[in-house]
Short mmCIF file of C-alpha atoms in Angstrom, two decimals:
data_model
loop_
_atom_site.label_atom_id
_atom_site.label_comp_id
_atom_site.label_asym_id
_atom_site.label_seq_id
_atom_site.Cartn_x
_atom_site.Cartn_y
_atom_site.Cartn_z
CA MET A 1195 -124.48 1.55 54.74
CA ASN A 1196 -123.78 -1.52 56.85
CA CYS A 1197 -125.72 -2.56 59.90
CA THR A 1198 -123.41 -0.95 62.39
CA ASP A 1199 -123.82 2.36 60.60
CA ALA A 1200 -127.59 2.11 60.77
CA THR A 1201 -130.11 3.54 63.16
CA TYR A 1202 -132.11 1.33 65.46
CA SER A 1203 -135.72 0.28 65.02
CA ASN A 1204 -138.07 -1.68 67.26
CA ASN A 1205 -137.06 -4.97 65.62
CA GLY A 1206 -133.45 -4.29 64.82
CA PHE A 1207 -131.29 -1.92 62.80
CA VAL A 1208 -132.60 -0.09 59.75
CA ASN A 1209 -130.66 1.75 57.10
CA GLU A 1210 -131.51 5.12 55.62
CA ASN A 1211 -134.07 3.49 53.28
CA GLY A 1212 -135.88 1.82 56.14
CA ASP A 1213 -134.66 -1.68 55.31
CA GLU A 1214 -133.94 -3.88 58.30
CA CYS A 1215 -130.30 -4.96 58.50
CA GLU A 1216 -129.93 -7.15 61.55
CA LYS A 1217 -132.60 -8.67 63.74
CA THR A 1218 -132.24 -8.64 67.48
CA ALA A 1219 -133.34 -11.57 69.55
CA SER A 1220 -137.05 -11.96 70.08
CA SER A 1221 -138.65 -11.54 73.49
CA GLU A 1222 -139.08 -15.31 73.72
CA GLU A 1223 -135.36 -15.86 73.11
CA ILE A 1224 -134.44 -13.37 75.80
CA TRP A 1225 -136.88 -14.99 78.25
CA LYS A 1226 -135.37 -18.38 77.45
CA ALA A 1227 -131.89 -17.03 78.19
CA GLN A 1228 -133.20 -15.69 81.50
CA ASP A 1229 -134.92 -18.95 82.38
CA GLU A 1230 -131.70 -20.85 81.74
CA ASN A 1231 -130.07 -18.51 84.27
CA VAL A 1232 -127.25 -17.28 82.05
CA GLY A 1233 -124.11 -17.21 84.12
CA PRO A 1234 -121.02 -14.99 84.14
CA ILE A 1235 -119.50 -13.74 80.92
CA ALA A 1236 -116.75 -16.36 81.05
CA ASP A 1237 -119.32 -19.14 80.80
CA CYS A 1238 -120.73 -17.85 77.51
CA GLU A 1239 -119.13 -19.09 74.31
CA TYR A 1240 -120.59 -16.43 71.98
CA ASP A 1241 -118.28 -13.42 71.60
CA PRO A 1242 -120.12 -10.44 70.02
CA TYR A 1243 -116.83 -8.74 69.14
CA LEU A 1244 -115.86 -11.58 66.82
CA HIS A 1245 -119.15 -11.34 64.92
CA ARG A 1246 -119.18 -7.61 64.23
CA THR A 1247 -118.74 -6.56 60.62
CA VAL A 1248 -117.75 -2.91 60.29
CA GLU A 1249 -116.95 -1.49 56.87
CA HIS A 1250 -114.64 1.23 58.19
CA PRO A 1251 -113.68 0.33 61.78
CA LEU A 1252 -112.24 2.97 64.08
CA THR A 1253 -108.74 2.55 65.47
CA ASN A 1254 -108.09 3.19 69.17
CA THR A 1255 -106.60 6.60 68.38
CA GLU A 1256 -109.54 7.58 66.19
CA THR A 1257 -111.99 6.52 68.90
CA LEU A 1258 -110.09 8.54 71.49
CA LEU A 1259 -110.12 11.62 69.26
CA HIS A 1260 -113.85 11.20 68.59
CA LEU A 1261 -114.54 11.03 72.33
CA LEU A 1262 -112.48 14.16 72.98
CA LYS A 1263 -114.18 16.03 70.13
CA ILE A 1264 -117.64 15.07 71.39
CA ALA A 1265 -116.86 16.00 75.00
CA LEU A 1266 -115.23 19.36 74.24
CA GLY A 1267 -118.41 21.03 73.01
CA THR A 1268 -120.36 24.09 74.09
CA GLY A 1269 -120.70 22.80 77.66
CA ILE A 1270 -117.07 23.51 78.49
CA PHE A 1271 -117.57 27.24 77.90
CA ALA A 1272 -120.36 27.23 80.52
CA MET A 1273 -118.22 25.61 83.23
CA PRO A 1274 -116.96 28.92 84.73
CA LYS A 1275 -120.61 29.95 85.19
CA ALA A 1276 -121.26 26.56 86.81
CA PHE A 1277 -118.35 27.19 89.21
CA SER A 1278 -119.88 30.55 90.14
CA ASN A 1279 -122.98 28.63 91.26
CA SER A 1280 -121.01 26.08 93.30
CA GLY A 1281 -117.88 27.89 94.46
CA TYR A 1282 -114.39 26.99 93.34
CA VAL A 1283 -113.80 24.23 95.93
CA VAL A 1284 -117.18 22.54 95.45
CA GLY A 1285 -116.92 23.07 91.69
CA THR A 1286 -113.51 21.41 91.47
CA VAL A 1287 -114.45 18.44 93.66
CA GLY A 1288 -117.95 18.23 92.15
CA THR A 1289 -116.69 18.13 88.56
CA ILE A 1290 -114.28 15.31 89.41
CA VAL A 1291 -117.03 13.37 91.25
CA VAL A 1292 -119.53 13.84 88.40
CA GLY A 1293 -116.83 12.73 85.96
CA ILE A 1294 -116.13 9.58 87.99
CA ILE A 1295 -119.82 8.69 88.36
CA THR A 1296 -120.66 9.26 84.69
CA THR A 1297 -117.60 7.29 83.57
CA TYR A 1298 -118.54 4.43 85.88
CA CYS A 1299 -122.08 4.39 84.49
CA VAL A 1300 -120.72 4.23 80.95
CA HIS A 1301 -118.59 1.24 82.02
CA VAL A 1302 -121.77 -0.38 83.36
CA LEU A 1303 -123.63 0.28 80.11
CA VAL A 1304 -120.83 -1.21 77.98
CA LYS A 1305 -120.62 -4.26 80.28
CA ILE A 1306 -124.34 -5.06 80.14
CA HIS A 1307 -124.29 -4.41 76.38
CA TYR A 1308 -121.72 -7.19 76.04
CA ILE A 1309 -123.66 -9.57 78.29
CA LEU A 1310 -126.96 -8.97 76.50
CA CYS A 1311 -125.31 -9.47 73.10
CA GLN A 1312 -124.05 -12.81 74.34
CA ARG A 1313 -127.47 -13.84 75.59
CA THR A 1314 -129.30 -12.83 72.44
CA LYS A 1315 -126.52 -13.99 70.06
CA VAL A 1316 -126.27 -10.66 68.19
CA SER A 1317 -123.12 -8.65 67.50
CA SER A 1318 -124.37 -5.28 68.76
CA LEU A 1319 -127.37 -3.43 70.16
CA SER A 1320 -128.38 0.21 70.35
CA TYR A 1321 -129.21 1.89 73.67
CA PRO A 1322 -133.01 1.44 73.29
CA LEU A 1323 -132.56 -2.22 72.42
CA ILE A 1324 -130.21 -2.66 75.38
CA ALA A 1325 -132.95 -1.23 77.59
CA GLU A 1326 -135.55 -3.60 76.15
CA ALA A 1327 -133.32 -6.69 76.37
CA ALA A 1328 -132.28 -5.86 79.95
CA VAL A 1329 -135.88 -5.46 81.12
CA LEU A 1330 -136.97 -8.65 79.36
CA SER A 1331 -134.16 -10.62 81.01
CA GLY A 1332 -134.83 -9.16 84.46
CA PRO A 1333 -137.47 -9.89 87.09
CA PRO A 1334 -140.70 -11.30 85.55
CA CYS A 1335 -142.73 -8.32 86.80
CA PHE A 1336 -140.81 -6.01 84.43
CA ARG A 1337 -141.13 -8.08 81.24
CA ASN A 1338 -144.25 -6.32 79.95
CA PHE A 1339 -142.37 -3.02 79.96
CA GLY A 1340 -139.87 -4.05 77.24
CA PRO A 1341 -141.50 -2.19 74.32
CA PHE A 1342 -142.17 0.77 76.61
CA MET A 1343 -138.45 1.03 77.40
CA ILE A 1344 -137.64 1.41 73.71
CA GLN A 1345 -140.07 4.30 73.36
CA LEU A 1346 -138.92 5.88 76.63
CA VAL A 1347 -135.26 5.91 75.58
CA ASN A 1348 -136.16 7.13 72.08
CA VAL A 1349 -138.14 10.07 73.46
CA ILE A 1350 -135.45 11.05 75.96
CA PHE A 1351 -132.80 10.78 73.22
CA LEU A 1352 -134.88 13.00 70.95
CA ILE A 1353 -135.39 15.62 73.67
CA CYS A 1354 -131.67 15.50 74.48
CA GLU A 1355 -130.56 15.99 70.87
CA ILE A 1356 -133.08 18.74 70.14
CA GLY A 1357 -132.09 20.44 73.39
CA ALA A 1358 -128.43 20.28 72.39
CA CYS A 1359 -129.32 21.85 69.03
CA CYS A 1360 -131.13 24.67 70.85
CA ILE A 1361 -128.06 25.26 73.02
CA TYR A 1362 -125.93 25.46 69.88
CA VAL A 1363 -128.28 28.04 68.38
CA VAL A 1364 -128.14 30.17 71.55
CA PHE A 1365 -124.34 29.88 71.68
CA ILE A 1366 -123.86 30.85 68.03
CA SER A 1367 -126.33 33.74 68.23
CA SER A 1368 -124.85 35.15 71.44
CA ASN A 1369 -121.36 35.21 69.95
CA VAL A 1370 -122.54 36.57 66.59
CA LYS A 1371 -124.25 39.40 68.50
CA GLU A 1372 -120.89 40.25 70.09
CA LEU A 1373 -119.34 40.35 66.61
CA THR A 1374 -122.03 42.58 65.11
CA ASP A 1375 -121.83 44.92 68.10
CA TYR A 1376 -118.05 45.15 67.64
CA PHE A 1377 -117.76 45.53 63.87
CA PHE A 1378 -120.97 47.43 63.11
CA THR A 1379 -121.55 49.22 66.44
CA LEU A 1380 -125.03 47.74 66.64
CA ASP A 1381 -127.04 46.66 69.65
CA THR A 1382 -129.05 43.88 68.04
CA ASP A 1383 -131.47 41.71 69.97
CA VAL A 1384 -130.08 38.18 70.02
CA ARG A 1385 -133.50 36.84 68.98
CA TRP A 1386 -133.28 38.66 65.64
CA ILE A 1387 -129.92 37.02 65.03
CA MET A 1388 -131.50 33.62 65.69
CA LEU A 1389 -134.17 34.34 63.08
CA ILE A 1390 -131.51 35.40 60.57
CA LEU A 1391 -129.62 32.16 61.25
CA LEU A 1392 -132.74 30.08 60.62
CA LEU A 1393 -132.31 29.95 56.84
CA PRO A 1394 -128.59 28.96 56.86
CA LEU A 1395 -129.37 26.30 59.48
CA ILE A 1396 -132.16 24.88 57.31
CA PHE A 1397 -129.88 24.74 54.27
CA ILE A 1398 -126.99 23.00 56.04
CA ASN A 1399 -129.42 20.47 57.56
CA TRP A 1400 -130.77 19.65 54.11
CA ILE A 1401 -127.47 17.84 53.52
CA ARG A 1402 -128.51 14.19 53.78
CA ASN A 1403 -125.01 12.66 53.65
CA LEU A 1404 -122.76 13.83 56.47
CA LYS A 1405 -119.69 12.78 54.48
CA PHE A 1406 -119.99 16.13 52.72
CA LEU A 1407 -119.49 17.80 56.10
CA ALA A 1408 -116.39 15.78 56.98
CA PRO A 1409 -113.86 18.31 55.58
CA LEU A 1410 -115.68 21.12 57.36
CA SER A 1411 -115.64 19.12 60.60
CA ILE A 1412 -111.88 18.76 60.37
CA ILE A 1413 -111.55 22.51 59.86
CA GLY A 1414 -113.99 23.08 62.72
CA THR A 1415 -111.85 20.99 65.07
CA ALA A 1416 -108.74 22.95 64.11
CA VAL A 1417 -110.33 26.37 64.63
CA THR A 1418 -111.79 25.20 67.95
CA LEU A 1419 -108.29 24.39 69.20
CA ILE A 1420 -107.11 27.83 68.04
CA SER A 1421 -110.01 29.42 69.92
CA PHE A 1422 -109.11 27.51 73.08
CA GLY A 1423 -105.60 28.90 72.80
CA ILE A 1424 -106.92 32.47 72.58
CA ILE A 1425 -109.27 31.93 75.54
CA PHE A 1426 -106.48 30.56 77.73
CA TYR A 1427 -104.27 33.47 76.68
CA TYR A 1428 -106.82 35.89 78.13
CA LEU A 1429 -107.30 33.72 81.22
CA PHE A 1430 -103.60 33.68 82.10
CA ARG A 1431 -102.61 37.11 80.75
CA GLU A 1432 -102.84 38.40 84.29
CA PRO A 1433 -102.37 36.50 87.58
CA LEU A 1434 -105.50 34.82 88.92
CA SER A 1435 -106.76 35.77 92.36
CA LEU A 1436 -108.98 34.27 95.05
CA ASP A 1437 -110.09 37.69 96.27
CA GLY A 1438 -113.89 37.94 96.22
CA ARG A 1439 -114.27 34.40 94.96
CA GLU A 1440 -116.44 32.01 96.97
CA ALA A 1441 -115.09 28.58 97.87
CA PHE A 1442 -118.57 27.23 98.64
CA GLY A 1443 -121.69 28.40 96.83
CA SER A 1444 -125.24 28.30 98.13
CA ILE A 1445 -127.04 24.97 98.25
CA GLY A 1446 -129.88 26.40 96.19
CA HIS A 1447 -127.54 27.02 93.26
CA PHE A 1448 -125.86 23.60 93.36
CA PRO A 1449 -128.45 21.89 91.10
CA MET A 1450 -127.60 24.45 88.40
CA PHE A 1451 -123.97 23.39 88.68
CA PHE A 1452 -124.91 19.71 88.63
CA GLY A 1453 -127.04 20.04 85.48
CA THR A 1454 -124.34 21.98 83.65
CA ALA A 1455 -121.56 19.58 84.67
CA LEU A 1456 -123.67 16.57 83.71
CA PHE A 1457 -124.53 18.06 80.31
CA SER A 1458 -120.88 18.91 79.69
CA LEU A 1459 -119.34 15.61 80.78
CA GLU A 1460 -121.98 13.07 79.77
CA ALA A 1461 -121.41 11.57 76.32
CA VAL A 1462 -123.66 8.53 76.76
CA THR A 1463 -125.53 9.20 73.51
CA ALA A 1464 -122.33 8.59 71.54
CA ILE A 1465 -120.70 5.83 73.59
CA ILE A 1466 -122.50 2.75 72.24
CA PRO A 1467 -122.32 3.84 68.55
CA LEU A 1468 -118.59 4.51 68.96
CA GLU A 1469 -117.93 1.21 70.71
CA ASN A 1470 -119.90 -0.61 68.01
CA GLU A 1471 -117.64 0.91 65.32
CA MET A 1472 -114.29 0.07 66.94
CA LYS A 1473 -111.77 -2.27 65.40
CA SER A 1474 -110.77 -3.46 68.89
CA PRO A 1475 -113.85 -2.84 71.11
CA GLU A 1476 -112.35 -4.91 73.93
CA LYS A 1477 -109.86 -2.06 74.48
CA PHE A 1478 -112.60 0.51 75.02
CA VAL A 1479 -113.01 -0.21 78.74
CA GLY A 1480 -110.57 -1.36 81.41
CA ALA A 1481 -108.30 0.54 83.79
CA THR A 1482 -106.18 1.91 80.93
CA GLY A 1483 -108.87 1.69 78.26
CA ILE A 1484 -109.86 4.34 75.74
CA LEU A 1485 -112.78 5.56 77.85
CA ASN A 1486 -110.76 6.17 81.02
CA ARG A 1487 -107.95 7.89 79.14
CA ALA A 1488 -110.38 10.18 77.37
CA MET A 1489 -112.29 11.04 80.56
CA VAL A 1490 -109.11 11.87 82.49
CA VAL A 1491 -108.22 14.41 79.81
CA VAL A 1492 -111.78 15.75 79.58
CA VAL A 1493 -112.33 16.13 83.33
CA SER A 1494 -108.93 17.82 83.75
CA PHE A 1495 -109.74 20.22 80.93
CA PHE A 1496 -113.17 21.03 82.37
CA VAL A 1497 -111.80 21.65 85.88
CA CYS A 1498 -109.13 23.92 84.42
CA MET A 1499 -111.62 25.91 82.35
CA GLY A 1500 -114.20 26.17 85.13
CA LEU A 1501 -111.77 27.03 87.90
CA CYS A 1502 -109.59 29.47 85.98
CA GLY A 1503 -112.58 31.11 84.31
CA TYR A 1504 -114.32 31.69 87.64
CA LEU A 1505 -111.17 32.96 89.35
CA LYS A 1506 -110.58 35.32 86.44
CA TYR A 1507 -114.05 36.87 86.17
CA GLY A 1508 -115.76 36.02 89.47
CA ASN A 1509 -119.46 36.74 89.69
CA GLU A 1510 -119.23 38.77 86.49
CA ILE A 1511 -118.84 35.56 84.50
CA GLU A 1512 -121.30 35.23 81.62
CA ALA A 1513 -123.24 32.14 80.55
CA SER A 1514 -120.39 31.40 78.12
CA ILE A 1515 -116.85 32.48 78.92
CA THR A 1516 -116.47 33.68 75.33
CA LEU A 1517 -118.83 36.54 76.19
CA ASN A 1518 -116.37 37.72 78.88
CA LEU A 1519 -113.50 38.12 76.46
CA PRO A 1520 -112.57 41.78 75.84
CA LYS A 1521 -115.17 43.32 73.55
CA HIS A 1522 -112.75 45.74 71.92
CA GLU A 1523 -109.81 43.46 71.13
CA LEU A 1524 -109.52 41.76 67.76
CA PRO A 1525 -108.12 38.37 68.97
CA ALA A 1526 -111.15 37.96 71.22
CA GLN A 1527 -113.51 38.61 68.32
CA ILE A 1528 -111.57 36.18 66.14
CA ALA A 1529 -112.04 33.48 68.80
CA LYS A 1530 -115.80 34.14 68.87
CA ALA A 1531 -116.03 34.04 65.08
CA LEU A 1532 -114.06 30.80 64.84
CA LEU A 1533 -116.11 29.11 67.55
CA SER A 1534 -119.37 30.26 65.98
CA CYS A 1535 -118.35 28.66 62.67
CA ALA A 1536 -117.23 25.44 64.38
CA ILE A 1537 -120.44 25.13 66.41
CA PHE A 1538 -122.50 25.91 63.31
CA ILE A 1539 -120.99 22.83 61.65
CA SER A 1540 -121.45 20.77 64.80
CA ASN A 1541 -125.10 21.81 64.90
CA ALA A 1542 -125.66 20.06 61.57
CA VAL A 1543 -124.14 16.83 62.92
CA VAL A 1544 -126.18 16.88 66.14
CA THR A 1545 -129.39 17.82 64.34
CA GLN A 1546 -128.78 14.91 61.97
CA VAL A 1547 -128.97 12.53 64.94
CA ALA A 1548 -132.36 13.94 65.94
CA ILE A 1549 -133.57 13.81 62.33
CA ASP A 1550 -132.45 10.20 61.86
CA LEU A 1551 -134.09 9.16 65.11
CA ALA A 1552 -137.42 10.80 64.32
CA TRP A 1553 -137.36 9.65 60.68
CA THR A 1554 -136.51 5.99 61.26
CA GLN A 1555 -138.70 5.57 64.33
CA TYR A 1556 -141.86 7.44 63.43
CA PHE A 1557 -141.98 8.15 59.69
CA VAL A 1558 -139.99 5.86 57.40
CA HIS A 1559 -142.20 2.78 57.79
CA ARG A 1560 -145.38 4.77 57.25
CA LEU A 1561 -143.97 6.36 54.09
CA ALA A 1562 -142.13 3.34 52.67
CA ASN A 1563 -144.30 3.25 49.52
CA SER A 1564 -145.01 6.96 49.24
CA PRO A 1565 -143.83 8.69 46.03
CA ARG A 1566 -143.29 11.83 48.14
CA LYS A 1567 -141.04 10.15 50.66
CA LEU A 1568 -138.13 12.50 49.95
CA VAL A 1569 -140.39 15.57 50.22
CA TRP A 1570 -141.60 14.40 53.63
CA GLU A 1571 -138.01 13.86 54.77
CA TYR A 1572 -137.05 17.42 53.84
CA ALA A 1573 -140.21 18.67 55.55
CA LEU A 1574 -139.14 16.84 58.72
CA ARG A 1575 -135.63 18.26 58.50
CA THR A 1576 -137.00 21.78 58.11
CA SER A 1577 -139.50 21.32 60.94
CA ILE A 1578 -136.89 20.11 63.44
CA VAL A 1579 -134.61 23.04 62.64
CA CYS A 1580 -137.52 25.47 63.05
CA VAL A 1581 -138.45 23.89 66.40
CA THR A 1582 -134.89 24.24 67.71
CA VAL A 1583 -134.67 27.89 66.67
CA LEU A 1584 -138.10 28.73 68.13
CA LEU A 1585 -137.19 27.08 71.43
CA ALA A 1586 -133.91 28.98 71.46
CA ILE A 1587 -135.81 32.24 70.87
CA ALA A 1588 -138.16 31.36 73.73
CA ILE A 1589 -135.26 30.66 76.15
CA PRO A 1590 -132.24 32.66 74.90
CA ASN A 1591 -130.29 31.98 78.10
CA LEU A 1592 -127.39 29.61 77.61
CA ASP A 1593 -126.65 28.53 81.19
CA LEU A 1594 -130.33 27.91 82.03
CA PHE A 1595 -130.81 25.88 78.86
CA ILE A 1596 -127.70 23.76 79.51
CA SER A 1597 -128.70 23.11 83.12
CA LEU A 1598 -132.26 22.19 82.09
CA ILE A 1599 -131.24 19.72 79.37
CA GLY A 1600 -128.55 18.18 81.56
CA ALA A 1601 -130.96 17.62 84.46
CA LEU A 1602 -133.94 16.60 82.34
CA THR A 1603 -132.36 14.07 80.01
CA LEU A 1604 -128.78 13.13 80.90
CA SER A 1605 -129.49 12.41 84.55
CA THR A 1606 -131.87 9.74 83.22
CA LEU A 1607 -129.83 8.39 80.29
CA GLY A 1608 -126.46 8.62 82.01
CA LEU A 1609 -127.21 7.70 85.63
CA THR A 1610 -130.65 6.31 86.46
CA LEU A 1611 -131.18 4.01 83.49
CA PRO A 1612 -127.74 2.32 83.52
CA ALA A 1613 -128.19 1.57 87.22
CA PHE A 1614 -131.66 0.11 86.68
CA LEU A 1615 -130.63 -1.87 83.61
CA GLU A 1616 -127.64 -3.43 85.36
CA CYS A 1617 -129.93 -4.71 88.12
CA CYS A 1618 -132.24 -6.24 85.51
CA THR A 1619 -129.40 -7.76 83.48
CA LEU A 1620 -127.67 -9.40 86.45
CA TRP A 1621 -130.82 -10.24 88.41
CA HIS A 1622 -130.76 -13.96 87.61
CA SER A 1623 -126.97 -14.19 87.76
CA THR A 1624 -126.75 -13.01 91.37
CA SER A 1625 -128.20 -14.01 94.70
CA GLY A 1626 -127.80 -13.37 98.39
CA THR A 1627 -125.10 -10.87 99.34
CA SER A 1628 -124.00 -10.19 95.76
CA ARG A 1629 -127.56 -9.29 94.75
CA ALA A 1630 -127.99 -7.09 97.82
CA LEU A 1631 -124.75 -5.24 96.96
CA LEU A 1632 -125.84 -4.90 93.35
CA ILE A 1633 -129.17 -3.38 94.36
CA SER A 1634 -127.66 -1.10 97.04
CA LYS A 1635 -124.98 0.28 94.72
CA ASN A 1636 -127.39 0.96 91.89
CA MET A 1637 -130.03 2.45 94.19
CA ILE A 1638 -127.49 5.08 95.28
CA ILE A 1639 -126.65 5.94 91.67
CA ALA A 1640 -130.31 5.92 90.62
CA CYS A 1641 -131.23 8.21 93.54
CA ILE A 1642 -128.51 10.66 92.50
CA GLY A 1643 -129.90 10.61 88.96
CA LEU A 1644 -133.51 11.03 90.09
CA ALA A 1645 -132.56 13.83 92.48
CA GLY A 1646 -130.74 15.59 89.65
CA LEU A 1647 -133.73 15.05 87.38
CA ILE A 1648 -136.38 16.33 89.79
CA ILE A 1649 -134.50 19.06 91.67
CA GLY A 1650 -132.37 20.23 88.75
CA THR A 1651 -135.26 20.40 86.30
CA THR A 1652 -137.51 22.15 88.83
CA ILE A 1653 -134.94 24.81 89.74
CA SER A 1654 -134.04 25.40 86.10
CA LEU A 1655 -137.70 25.83 85.15
CA ILE A 1656 -138.27 28.19 88.09
CA ALA A 1657 -135.26 30.27 87.00
CA ILE A 1658 -136.61 30.40 83.44
CA VAL A 1659 -140.04 31.54 84.66
CA GLN A 1660 -138.45 34.20 86.88
CA LEU A 1661 -136.44 35.40 83.90
CA TYR A 1662 -139.66 36.02 82.00
CA LEU A 1663 -141.32 37.74 84.95
CA GLN A 1664 -138.52 40.29 85.32
#
């Protein structure tokens, strides 16, 4: 494993054995760069892209396909439900606006990543290390919060990944329930299905090398595309109608839409690792860069799914559109079965991210000399899977879970933090009007993120409590 394949630590990158690969700049070096008032990018001679060593670099096409695969996850199947909360006009415009804002924030994150790599003379940084370096190079009053920023981003990342795993468990279980009800005429509680899935999920997450899952991932991508085809067949089998469909939803339901759209469209957790692995990272951003091309496709696909799904099923739309497919037609059940298998494989990949984060950050250094290191790793893997399944059992409602995770974590990682970190990074490179514009622009974005965090999380939690009180 080379350094760009490794997970981050407080001091740099560490590989799966806990060995540090590449040191980041020290706090003193970052302060020195700030004190010298590092200027625009063009004035810096160090080019991080020329110093990156990647064993198996991604081509532009491969990066684009990875972005599309990451974006087209379980969230897209919840978009029709999100449109029922917002109305089809607000949903269409809102999805495009959320897509533009999240894409812009990713551009900001990639830009400050490049600047901070130049200042610290390293080839790449992870998101937590970007946060630390930005704060240390910002206003002096923020410098003491550098180590705190690493822990903050780590915790939010961990919550986000575990939440995504929970959503996968709910999605798989809900669709498996539809299958058992169809083939065995049962009416099984979805929570029992989650418990039955616990053992297979533990076993697949005991796989320590994700290369063994690569062939299954390819198959999973293929069957997902087949499932999309079946879903769109049912959507367009009969003409869509605006009758009984609301153009504008209630304001009280809009935060539910916002959380779902943010969860579905925000891929910030994968952006920096992907950009770090590219053969030509300079082509990632830009007007016609990989990121913009991918997001145009993704946003168009999400608007199509959300709008057509809502117009097709109206207020009868379920948390996942797959649950609205005809219950007594074989093609619909095939689509559910294929998607359940694909998401089951994806669950192992997403859970691996949470496992690696928890292991490298909080366990590997403490157990470096332990003869039972491997046993502890498997215990951690098992524990994380059990936690995700138990949380899914506690909240077996897909749309509420998606809205909660989107508002709680991605509004912070995808909106608020990039805005704050850009202000810190460019603080000593701007002055006067340019600094005022920088602050004003990022305050607007940060306020949107904080509003989504506070209002969206509150409304989602209230809805969850009300669900239990029924």
